[in-house]
């Protein structure tokens, strides 16, 4: 009886299963509303989005309402062969995608789909393609305009394209010209004149995000105010005229995030940066120098940002910092390098240029989280005499230590009275000359709860440091040691030695990884 019911149920479900299969063969995506289809296409490069017009009459004009226009000439020229694919497969796939695009575009470009063999096919000019798309898209408001181009032959077109995007009330602009990129200037020394952007860019009342990955010229209006609605700015510069660096970063009334990348190859030409903003919350700075660069420079940067919360700096030029009113700053990631060319045969301490890192730390001493790179510690070692600024609110310190900078560790800990978490990246040397002095820093006696040591090499001074921590930190709750030992036997030997050390804290857990 049960078998009969089961067979009956099976027969009753069969039409339903067939019906489901029937629906699955239909084109459900094409039945979606236009706004949803446009949203899907917005994640594609412009060329691929345009190519969807050949799918069916339903898709013929969907792309013309795109709110994101992302142009990349790698998608408009034949892409390089991926090493992960066989050459034949990659070429056939390349031709297939290109043919689809040509079929979508040839009625308007006057191209044909006739190919003279498999190794020859027409190419769409990148500049013509961008013009064609901008001329045929209907969206009155653009969410994003993105342009990535290896070599733009007619730079005047860039001003036209950016102006067109601004006229459509664009909210985000991203531009990268490889020929004017800093990596091209830095590694190949192919100096190009900076590209001038349209004046309408500075006065746009809708632009909120501006990302410039190449060397551009921005003409600030005579009023001194620009980008009235800009909240995020990333800019890369090779030409650093003071009329721009002293005015631009303080002229944006609602700017919240600022990222600056600068190439400071000429120490003889002084560049001054002025970053004064009552609205700025996040600041990132990266300065690089050429092969003949040096920390002997007079570049200056003024930072006055009372609402700044996060500060990340990578400075290989070690410029001079004047930092004021960072009352809201909670996090600072500091990676500055002292570099001199040619290298001196001997180094006198303290070095005036290296002291700039101490001046920078004095300006950010109200933070709660701080990360110091190994290069920063080296510069501090060259600058340190008997003074290190106090950080009364700091509870978390991440520090990369190697070479002689081990000697600075206790000096730094003595300046952090309320430290709770210490993360050490050990770039160890065999003989650090580390000396454990008395008295024990106050934070180690009363506040530190967690210590983590990474890249533990098993050197004697590393063991002595762990022994020092375990012996003196009464408040310690957890010690984590991550070894870079190559064999399990070596790790086991290190672990056994650590577990034998005396512990001042009855509740301390030791983890060896």
C-alpha positions as a printed Julia matrix, in Angstrom:
513×3 Matrix{Float64}:
  0.0    0.0     0.0
  2.83   2.31    0.83
  4.48   1.54   -2.51
  1.33   2.41   -4.39
  1.04   5.79   -2.65
  4.65   6.52   -3.38
  4.21   5.79   -7.1
  1.05   7.87   -7.16
  2.82  10.79   -5.52
  5.65  10.44   -7.99
  3.28  10.59  -10.97
  1.48  13.6    -9.51
  4.74  15.49   -9.12
  6.07  14.75  -12.59
  4.14  17.5   -14.45
  5.25  20.0   -11.83
  8.9   19.09  -12.33
  8.53  19.39  -16.07
  6.93  22.78  -15.64
  9.84  23.97  -13.53
 12.26  22.85  -16.21
 10.26  24.74  -18.78
 10.52  27.99  -16.81
 14.26  27.47  -16.26
 14.84  27.55  -20.01
 13.37  31.04  -20.29
 15.4   34.26  -20.24
 14.43  35.59  -16.83
 17.13  38.29  -16.74
 15.72  40.08  -19.77
 12.35  40.32  -18.01
 13.86  42.4   -15.21
 13.06  46.15  -15.09
 15.44  48.53  -16.84
 16.81  50.07  -13.61
 17.9   46.64  -12.38
 19.49  45.75  -15.72
 21.35  49.08  -15.73
 22.56  48.36  -12.22
 23.91  44.99  -13.37
 25.65  46.55  -16.37
 27.19  49.23  -14.17
 29.66  46.63  -12.84
 31.05  46.03  -16.36
 33.6   48.05  -18.34
 31.84  50.3   -20.83
 32.79  48.22  -23.86
 31.33  45.03  -22.43
 28.19  46.85  -21.33
 27.69  48.26  -24.83
 28.22  44.81  -26.35
 25.04  43.53  -24.63
 22.98  45.41  -27.22
 23.38  42.45  -29.64
 21.74  39.98  -27.24
 18.22  40.9   -28.3
 16.02  43.86  -29.09
 15.2   44.0   -25.39
 18.84  44.89  -24.64
 19.37  47.24  -27.55
 19.1   50.5   -25.59
 19.48  49.38  -21.96
 23.16  50.39  -21.85
 22.34  53.96  -22.92
 20.96  54.61  -19.43
 24.11  53.58  -17.59
 24.99  55.76  -14.62
 28.51  54.3   -14.31
 30.8   54.86  -17.3
 34.1   53.01  -16.87
 36.51  53.22  -19.8
 39.69  51.14  -19.91
 41.74  50.94  -23.1
 42.85  47.43  -22.18
 39.3   46.39  -23.02
 39.33  48.36  -26.27
 42.58  46.91  -27.54
 43.58  43.31  -27.79
 44.53  42.17  -24.28
 47.8   40.48  -23.48
 47.86  36.7   -23.38
 47.43  35.35  -19.87
 50.22  32.96  -18.96
 47.71  30.78  -17.13
 45.92  30.02  -20.41
 47.19  28.34  -23.52
 47.98  30.78  -26.28
 45.48  29.26  -28.69
 42.6   29.3   -26.2
 43.3   32.87  -25.15
 43.47  34.1   -28.75
 40.19  32.4   -29.67
 38.45  33.87  -26.62
 39.91  37.3   -27.4
 38.56  37.19  -30.94
 35.16  35.99  -29.75
 34.72  38.91  -27.32
 36.02  41.4   -29.87
 33.65  40.14  -32.57
 30.69  40.51  -30.25
 31.7   44.09  -29.53
 32.2   44.91  -33.19
 28.82  43.45  -34.07
 27.29  45.78  -31.5
 29.17  48.82  -32.78
 29.67  48.41  -36.52
 26.34  49.93  -37.64
 27.48  53.23  -36.14
 31.24  53.05  -36.76
 30.92  51.8   -40.31
 33.0   48.7   -39.51
 32.41  45.3   -41.03
 32.4   41.89  -39.48
 34.54  40.44  -42.23
 37.8   39.15  -40.82
 40.82  38.46  -42.98
 41.7   35.24  -41.26
 41.83  34.45  -37.58
 44.9   36.58  -36.88
 43.61  39.86  -38.29
 40.62  41.87  -37.19
 39.79  45.57  -36.97
 40.28  47.51  -33.76
 38.09  50.19  -32.3
 39.93  53.41  -31.54
 39.74  54.07  -27.81
 39.23  57.81  -28.16
 36.48  57.32  -30.79
 34.81  54.75  -28.57
 34.69  57.08  -25.55
 33.27  59.88  -27.71
 30.68  57.54  -29.2
 29.47  56.27  -25.82
 29.29  59.75  -24.27
 27.29  60.95  -27.27
 24.74  58.12  -26.99
 24.19  57.66  -23.27
 21.07  59.35  -21.94
 21.62  59.46  -18.2
 21.32  63.03  -16.94
 23.14  62.07  -13.75
 26.32  60.01  -13.62
 27.27  58.17  -10.47
 30.82  57.51  -11.71
 33.1   58.41  -14.61
 36.28  56.31  -14.74
 39.03  56.54  -17.34
 42.14  54.35  -17.51
 44.32  54.84  -20.54
 47.87  53.76  -21.36
 48.58  56.53  -23.85
 46.08  59.22  -24.81
 47.19  60.72  -28.12
 44.93  63.77  -27.92
 45.09  65.19  -24.39
 42.55  67.89  -25.22
 39.91  65.17  -25.35
 40.39  64.55  -21.64
 39.16  68.05  -20.78
 36.14  67.49  -23.01
 35.32  64.12  -21.42
 35.66  65.42  -17.87
 33.57  68.49  -18.72
 30.91  66.23  -20.21
 30.78  64.17  -17.02
 30.53  67.31  -14.9
 27.63  68.58  -17.04
 25.86  65.32  -16.15
 26.21  66.02  -12.43
 28.77  63.26  -11.88
 29.42  62.27   -8.26
 32.7   60.34   -8.7
 35.59  60.82  -11.14
 38.6   58.5   -11.43
 41.36  59.14  -13.98
 44.57  57.25  -14.68
 46.86  58.02  -17.61
 49.72  55.54  -17.6
 52.0   57.86  -19.57
 51.66  60.43  -16.77
 51.61  58.0   -13.85
 54.17  58.34  -11.08
 55.41  54.79  -11.53
 56.31  55.65  -15.15
 58.1   58.81  -14.02
 59.81  57.09  -11.11
 61.05  53.93  -12.81
 61.5   55.02  -16.42
 62.14  58.77  -15.99
 59.85  59.53  -18.92
 59.05  63.08  -17.95
 55.72  64.33  -19.27
 54.14  67.73  -18.85
 51.23  67.52  -16.39
 47.76  67.37  -17.89
 45.51  70.35  -17.3
 42.0   69.61  -16.11
 38.97  71.81  -16.9
 38.16  74.67  -14.55
 34.59  73.37  -14.21
 36.02  70.46  -12.21
 36.81  72.78   -9.29
 33.35  74.34   -9.24
 31.22  71.22   -9.59
 28.4   71.17   -7.04
 27.83  67.41   -7.32
 31.35  65.94   -7.3
 31.99  64.04   -4.06
 34.88  61.7    -4.97
 37.94  62.62   -7.08
 40.74  60.11   -7.72
 43.67  61.27   -9.86
 46.32  58.58  -10.38
 48.43  60.72  -12.71
 50.19  64.06  -12.8
 47.58  66.77  -13.36
 47.27  70.53  -13.1
 44.31  71.9   -11.17
 43.61  75.6   -11.5
 42.2   76.9    -8.24
 39.67  79.73   -8.68
 40.74  83.24   -7.61
 38.28  83.05   -4.71
 40.45  80.35   -3.13
 37.53  77.97   -2.61
 36.97  74.92   -4.78
 35.27  71.54   -4.81
 32.3   72.69   -2.72
 30.92  69.15   -2.23
 34.09  67.04   -2.44
 34.46  64.58    0.44
 37.21  62.25   -0.85
 40.35  63.33   -2.73
 43.24  61.16   -3.9
 45.91  62.97   -5.88
 49.33  61.96   -7.24
 51.82  64.66   -8.19
 55.23  64.96   -9.76
 55.15  68.69  -10.42
 54.64  70.26   -7.03
 54.1   73.99   -7.51
 53.56  75.79   -4.22
 50.59  77.69   -5.59
 48.85  74.3    -5.69
 50.24  72.47   -2.65
 49.77  75.48   -0.39
 46.17  76.15   -1.45
 44.4   73.05   -2.77
 44.18  70.93    0.37
 42.8   73.79    2.45
 40.33  75.01   -0.17
 37.83  72.13    0.02
 35.17  73.13    2.59
 33.68  69.67    3.3
 36.66  67.37    2.62
 36.69  64.29    4.89
 39.34  61.98    3.37
 42.58  63.08    1.71
 45.28  60.91    0.14
 48.44  62.49   -1.31
 51.21  60.75   -3.26
 54.16  62.95   -4.19
 57.47  62.36   -5.96
 60.09  64.64   -4.4
 63.15  64.09   -6.58
 64.59  67.6    -6.41
 65.76  68.63   -2.96
 66.87  72.03   -4.28
 63.3   73.12   -5.05
 61.42  73.54   -1.78
 57.8   72.44   -1.71
 55.41  73.54    1.02
 52.21  71.65    1.81
 49.37  73.27    3.73
 46.66  70.91    4.98
 44.33  72.99    7.09
 40.82  71.59    7.23
 38.2   71.63   10.0
 36.31  68.73    8.36
 39.13  66.31    7.52
 38.83  62.91    9.23
 41.32  60.66    7.41
 44.7   61.64    5.98
 47.16  59.51    4.01
 50.52  60.79    2.76
 53.2   59.06    0.72
 56.39  60.8    -0.4
 58.99  59.03   -2.57
 62.4   60.19   -3.75
 64.57  59.27   -6.72
 67.76  57.25   -6.68
 69.75  60.38   -5.88
 67.29  61.62   -3.28
 68.2   62.52    0.25
 66.68  63.42    3.59
 68.67  66.66    3.34
 65.79  68.73    2.05
 63.75  71.7     3.2
 60.29  70.48    2.18
 57.66  71.39    4.76
 54.16  70.2     5.52
 51.71  71.98    7.8
 48.83  69.94    9.19
 46.04  71.61   11.14
 42.96  69.38   11.34
 41.02  69.44   14.63
 38.66  66.63   13.53
 41.29  64.3    12.06
 40.83  60.75   13.38
 43.24  58.62   11.34
 46.68  59.48    9.98
 48.75  57.16    7.76
 52.12  58.34    6.48
 54.85  56.76    4.34
 57.63  59.29    3.89
 60.92  58.32    2.26
 62.03  61.94    2.05
 61.61  62.73    5.76
 60.24  66.21    5.24
 59.73  68.7     8.04
 56.36  68.46    9.83
 54.46  71.17   11.66
 51.47  69.51   13.26
 48.84  71.41   15.24
 45.39  70.95   16.77
 44.99  67.21   16.17
 42.69  66.92   19.16
 40.51  64.15   17.69
 43.3   61.94   16.35
 43.09  58.35   17.61
 45.21  56.32   15.14
 48.59  57.0    13.54
 50.57  54.7    11.22
 54.03  56.17   10.81
 56.58  54.87    8.3
 59.3   57.47    7.71
 62.8   56.82    6.41
 66.08  58.61    6.93
 68.05  58.37    3.7
 71.27  60.02    2.64
 73.08  59.68   -0.67
 75.91  58.97   -0.88
 75.99  57.05    2.4
 78.39  58.6     4.92
 81.35  56.59    6.18
 80.26  57.37    9.71
 77.07  58.65   11.3
 77.08  61.26   14.04
 74.21  61.28   16.49
 71.88  63.0    16.86
 71.21  64.03   13.27
 69.17  67.22   12.79
 67.24  65.78    9.84
 66.39  62.61   11.73
 64.99  64.72   14.58
 62.06  65.55   12.33
 60.48  62.24   13.26
 60.51  63.3    16.94
 58.83  66.56   16.01
 56.16  64.62   14.14
 55.53  62.33   17.12
 55.21  65.31   19.44
 52.39  66.6    17.26
 50.38  63.36   17.42
 50.94  62.49   21.08
 47.22  62.4    21.99
 46.51  59.24   19.97
 45.33  55.89   21.33
 46.78  53.61   18.63
 50.24  53.93   17.06
 52.23  51.85   14.58
 55.94  52.49   14.01
 57.85  50.87   11.12
 61.41  49.55   11.3
 62.55  52.54    9.19
 60.89  54.9    11.67
 62.69  53.19   14.53
 65.99  53.57   12.68
 65.37  57.3    12.22
 64.42  57.58   15.9
 67.65  55.85   16.85
 69.59  58.49   14.89
 67.62  61.29   16.55
 67.23  60.05   20.13
 69.24  61.57   22.95
 67.38  61.54   26.27
 63.92  62.7    25.24
 60.93  60.89   23.82
 57.47  62.51   23.76
 54.88  61.22   26.22
 51.69  59.6    24.92
 49.28  59.76   27.87
 46.31  58.22   26.01
 48.07  55.5    24.04
 46.77  52.01   24.81
 47.94  50.07   21.72
 51.45  50.1    20.23
 52.62  48.2    17.17
 56.35  48.42   16.57
 58.8   46.86   14.12
 62.16  46.42   15.77
 65.49  45.46   14.28
 69.14  46.3    14.7
 70.05  49.0    17.19
 66.44  50.15   17.52
 65.97  47.48   20.2
 67.69  49.92   22.53
 64.83  52.37   22.07
 62.15  50.0    23.27
 62.37  50.76   26.98
 62.67  54.5    26.29
 59.44  54.33   24.31
 57.67  52.2    26.93
 58.64  54.72   29.6
 56.68  57.33   27.62
 53.47  55.25   27.42
 52.06  55.26   30.96
 48.71  53.66   30.02
 49.75  51.08   27.43
 47.62  47.92   27.45
 48.54  46.05   24.25
 52.03  45.71   22.72
 52.62  44.11   19.31
 56.28  43.59   18.34
 57.48  42.57   14.88
 61.0   41.3    15.43
 63.37  41.99   12.55
 66.06  40.42   14.64
 69.83  40.57   14.45
 72.14  38.16   16.18
 73.67  40.74   18.52
 71.42  43.65   19.43
 73.33  44.86   22.44
 70.01  45.16   24.27
 70.34  46.18   27.93
 67.49  45.87   30.42
 67.65  48.8    32.75
 65.88  49.7    35.95
 63.39  50.98   36.87
 60.77  48.97   35.03
 58.45  51.21   32.94
 55.22  52.1    34.73
 53.01  50.63   32.02
 54.66  47.23   32.45
 54.03  47.28   36.17
 50.35  48.21   36.13
 48.63  48.29   32.73
 49.93  46.0    29.99
 47.54  43.07   29.51
 48.61  41.54   26.21
 51.91  41.21   24.36
 52.41  39.57   20.98
 55.78  38.94   19.36
 55.83  38.07   15.67
 58.7   36.74   13.55
 60.39  35.38   16.67
 63.78  34.16   15.5
 64.99  32.46   18.66
 67.93  34.8    19.21
 69.26  35.25   22.71
 68.13  38.86   23.11
 64.6   37.86   22.05
 64.48  35.24   24.79
 65.8   37.81   27.26
 63.08  40.26   26.24
 60.32  37.68   26.75
 61.87  36.73   30.09
 61.91  40.41   31.08
 58.23  40.82   30.24
 57.11  37.7    32.09
 59.2   38.56   35.14
 58.01  42.16   35.56
 54.45  42.55   34.19
 52.04  41.75   36.99
 48.98  42.72   34.92
 49.87  40.52   31.93
 47.03  38.23   30.85
 48.34  36.81   27.58
 51.69  36.48   25.85
 51.68  35.25   22.24
 54.9   34.29   20.49
 54.83  33.51   16.75
 58.02  31.8    15.72
 59.48  31.65   12.24
 61.43  28.48   13.02
 61.62  26.18   10.02
 61.28  22.83   11.79
 58.89  21.49   14.41
 61.87  20.36   16.53
 63.23  23.91   16.6
 59.81  25.3    17.55
 59.44  22.73   20.32
 62.85  23.64   21.75
 61.96  27.37   21.74
 58.6   26.7    23.35
 60.1   24.58   26.15
 62.61  27.3    26.97
 59.92  30.01   27.13
 57.66  27.97   29.37
 60.42  27.71   31.96
 60.55  31.48   32.55
 59.28  32.93   35.82
 55.92  34.78   35.61
 54.95  37.74   37.76
 51.29  37.37   36.77
 49.4   34.39   38.13
 46.84  34.62   35.34
 49.17  34.94   32.35
 48.63  32.51   29.47
 51.52  31.82   27.1
 50.76  30.8    23.51
 53.54  29.67   21.23
 52.63  29.43   17.55
